[in-house]
XYZ file of C-alpha atoms in Angstrom:
259
model
C -0.242 -15.523 2.860
C -2.505 -14.972 5.860
C -5.606 -12.799 5.643
C -6.838 -11.173 8.861
C -10.581 -10.510 8.966
C -12.445 -7.954 11.084
C -16.199 -7.495 11.591
C -16.886 -10.431 9.257
C -20.294 -10.172 7.615
C -22.081 -10.799 4.331
C -21.226 -7.348 2.960
C -18.437 -6.748 0.430
C -15.158 -6.653 2.398
C -12.607 -3.853 2.177
C -9.098 -5.214 1.719
C -6.323 -2.913 2.972
C -2.761 -3.103 1.599
C -0.065 -1.422 3.688
C 3.003 0.433 2.459
C 6.705 -0.453 2.519
C 7.843 -1.226 6.115
C 4.246 -1.299 7.368
C 2.136 -4.288 8.365
C -1.440 -5.480 8.674
C -1.552 -3.627 12.019
C -0.954 -0.300 10.264
C -4.694 -0.158 9.515
C -5.925 -0.962 13.032
C -6.962 2.603 13.949
C -8.938 3.122 10.724
C -10.662 -0.252 10.955
C -11.890 0.603 14.460
C -13.493 3.749 13.069
C -14.897 2.244 9.855
C -16.573 -0.703 11.663
C -17.361 -2.697 8.527
C -16.085 -6.000 7.134
C -12.345 -5.430 6.612
C -9.401 -7.625 5.665
C -5.699 -6.943 6.113
C -2.542 -8.879 5.311
C 1.217 -8.606 5.562
C 2.986 -7.986 2.271
C 5.702 -10.485 1.287
C 8.847 -9.811 3.291
C 6.953 -8.078 6.091
C 6.581 -9.616 9.563
C 5.322 -13.218 9.276
C 5.006 -13.305 5.467
C 8.446 -14.580 4.453
C 9.662 -15.106 0.927
C 10.768 -18.620 0.091
C 14.526 -18.139 -0.296
C 14.618 -20.855 -2.967
C 12.078 -18.990 -5.118
C 14.330 -16.401 -6.715
C 11.910 -15.613 -9.547
C 9.013 -14.291 -7.451
C 7.176 -11.392 -9.140
C 4.120 -9.184 -8.780
C 2.251 -11.755 -10.897
C 2.915 -14.424 -8.266
C 1.607 -12.154 -5.537
C -1.567 -11.323 -7.460
C -2.220 -15.022 -8.075
C -1.651 -15.868 -4.397
C -4.075 -13.167 -3.253
C -6.685 -14.352 -5.748
C -6.299 -17.906 -4.408
C -6.803 -16.744 -0.820
C -9.952 -14.837 -1.780
C -11.263 -17.877 -3.663
C -10.740 -20.046 -0.568
C -13.124 -17.733 1.282
C -15.572 -17.544 -1.647
C -15.026 -13.783 -1.817
C -16.112 -12.676 -5.280
C -16.028 -8.902 -4.797
C -13.819 -6.546 -2.785
C -13.262 -2.893 -2.078
C -9.494 -2.565 -2.496
C -7.580 0.117 -0.594
C -3.808 0.519 -0.958
C -1.317 2.964 0.528
C 1.960 3.881 -1.238
C 3.590 0.539 -2.186
C 0.281 -1.145 -1.344
C -1.417 1.212 -3.769
C 0.900 0.150 -6.574
C 0.101 -3.490 -5.833
C -3.606 -2.649 -5.679
C -3.425 -1.142 -9.179
C -1.647 -4.242 -10.476
C -4.186 -6.595 -8.862
C -7.121 -4.546 -10.148
C -5.737 -4.564 -13.683
C -5.454 -8.377 -13.595
C -8.776 -9.115 -11.877
C -11.054 -6.139 -12.633
C -14.237 -8.185 -12.164
C -13.336 -8.669 -8.482
C -13.019 -4.968 -7.698
C -16.026 -3.011 -6.504
C -14.161 0.153 -5.459
C -10.471 1.037 -5.736
C -9.073 3.455 -3.138
C -5.554 4.716 -3.814
C -3.656 6.623 -1.141
C -0.412 8.444 -1.947
C 0.597 6.131 -4.746
C 1.543 6.015 -8.420
C 0.587 3.939 -11.467
C 4.269 3.503 -12.238
C 7.212 5.015 -14.057
C 6.675 5.461 -17.799
C 10.296 5.560 -18.974
C 12.239 2.274 -19.092
C 15.436 4.239 -18.487
C 13.973 5.896 -15.396
C 12.730 2.526 -14.152
C 16.270 1.161 -14.393
C 17.623 4.164 -12.491
C 15.016 3.620 -9.775
C 15.787 -0.087 -9.502
C 19.522 0.581 -9.136
C 18.729 3.162 -6.467
C 16.653 0.585 -4.572
C 19.529 -1.902 -4.797
C 21.761 0.672 -3.111
C 19.100 1.104 -0.435
C 19.179 -2.649 0.150
C 22.883 -2.424 0.954
C 22.077 0.100 3.704
C 19.258 -2.083 5.027
C 21.443 -5.165 5.336
C 24.516 -3.386 6.679
C 22.819 -1.347 9.455
C 19.059 -1.734 9.703
C 18.645 0.525 12.742
C 20.379 3.457 11.072
C 18.391 2.813 7.911
C 15.142 3.171 9.891
C 16.401 6.379 11.522
C 17.224 7.818 8.097
C 13.923 6.563 6.657
C 11.939 8.438 9.312
C 13.773 11.654 8.372
C 12.293 11.457 4.864
C 10.390 14.665 4.074
C 7.335 12.533 3.226
C 6.975 11.674 6.910
C 8.010 14.923 8.624
C 4.521 15.754 9.944
C 3.668 12.344 11.388
C 5.078 12.789 14.896
C 3.171 16.054 15.420
C -0.034 14.804 13.795
C -0.328 11.429 15.517
C 2.464 10.668 17.976
C 0.935 7.397 19.212
C 0.601 5.918 15.723
C 4.002 7.263 14.666
C 5.614 5.323 17.530
C 3.525 2.267 16.624
C 4.791 2.477 13.036
C 8.359 2.690 14.313
C 7.770 -0.488 16.308
C 6.387 -2.192 13.202
C 9.322 -1.039 11.060
C 11.827 -2.425 13.541
C 9.994 -5.769 13.742
C 10.905 -6.810 10.199
C 13.768 -9.053 9.131
C 16.250 -6.944 7.065
C 16.954 -9.642 4.475
C 13.215 -10.086 3.867
C 12.648 -6.331 3.585
C 15.404 -6.186 0.970
C 13.721 -8.942 -0.993
C 10.413 -7.079 -0.855
C 12.057 -3.897 -2.086
C 13.675 -5.708 -4.988
C 10.493 -7.530 -6.049
C 8.104 -4.586 -5.695
C 10.470 -1.775 -6.657
C 8.934 0.839 -8.925
C 11.800 -0.056 -11.213
C 10.461 -3.615 -11.571
C 6.736 -2.955 -11.948
C 5.100 -2.241 -15.286
C 3.789 1.219 -16.098
C 0.006 1.192 -15.520
C -1.009 4.657 -16.717
C -2.911 3.196 -19.665
C -4.473 0.472 -17.499
C -6.061 2.836 -14.992
C -7.713 4.784 -17.805
C -9.652 1.593 -18.615
C -10.930 0.916 -15.095
C -14.733 0.762 -15.110
C -15.172 0.568 -11.330
C -15.092 3.559 -8.998
C -11.620 4.922 -8.231
C -11.019 7.232 -5.260
C -7.636 8.908 -4.938
C -6.538 10.261 -1.552
C -3.567 12.575 -0.988
C -2.129 14.920 1.607
C -1.727 18.497 0.332
C 1.670 18.802 2.042
C 2.909 15.899 -0.093
C 3.192 17.903 -3.312
C 4.816 15.144 -5.378
C 2.130 12.515 -4.823
C -0.701 15.032 -4.887
C 0.461 15.970 -8.382
C 0.516 12.272 -9.347
C -2.953 11.918 -7.827
C -4.274 14.745 -10.007
C -2.854 13.008 -13.075
C -4.519 9.705 -12.127
C -7.790 11.549 -11.530
C -7.593 13.001 -15.047
C -6.959 9.531 -16.515
C -9.686 7.644 -14.648
C -13.159 8.160 -16.093
C -14.977 7.258 -12.867
C -12.819 8.837 -10.165
C -12.797 11.330 -7.319
C -9.790 13.065 -5.775
C -9.717 13.787 -2.038
C -6.968 16.102 -0.739
C -6.523 16.505 3.029
C -4.326 18.909 4.975
C -1.512 16.501 5.835
C 1.489 14.680 4.397
C 2.148 11.359 2.656
C 0.601 8.877 5.111
C -2.929 10.250 5.198
C -4.501 7.403 7.187
C -1.921 7.870 9.964
C -1.929 11.674 10.062
C -5.691 12.178 9.664
C -7.282 8.829 10.627
C -10.734 10.220 11.463
C -11.151 12.245 8.263
C -9.597 9.449 6.206
C -11.931 6.840 7.681
C -14.956 9.077 7.067
C -13.990 9.341 3.403
C -13.667 5.559 3.145
C -17.005 5.002 4.927
C -18.725 7.436 2.560
C -17.237 5.615 -0.442
C -18.466 2.265 0.861
C -21.950 3.616 1.709
C -22.344 5.127 -1.758
C -21.527 1.777 -3.379
C -24.190 -0.185 -1.465
């Protein structure tokens, strides 16, 4: 696992976790606006962060431990943790395991998990079917993925970054993306609704109003978290791509308030 640092200083860094099919570069525009100490990484299976094919038992616990080790190497004892979509789910899992490390938790268009074991199994089987499409025809999979209603406003909102995200999506190795989907599927991760209600650090939830499903989930998380705020912008699922200036201002305000 490689960590990429920007504007390195003595302040508490903000660690950004990208979504499925994204990369560390997905945060470049926001980091340029925020101009504080930031860290990014590539999730397992994305770009240069390959799974070890011999390690067939890799789980979210392994990932959390690896990230903790990398932070320890740099003597980083506190972070602001910001995760988008899949990255948000991993951020919740990391924060629940290492709460003393988290200064602020910023959750964009994400979920604390699926409560029902039966529904988790259905979701996992659905993701396995998606893996078949990824491995059989990756290009067509990407074309279909970009037609998802969650992303329908991206081209109009931020054409340059939409095309950059397409380039990132196409840069991945299909077999590795499948492995990532299987390991971090919502069907494999534990339900964390009860965990987030116990978070003592500040939690900021960010959603796009046009993404009704995740905005509804965001409202539920806001009601569960004792120390939380809910920010709703006029955009879709990927808020930091569609409204990078407003999104970055929100993040900067969160960081300034915590100093």
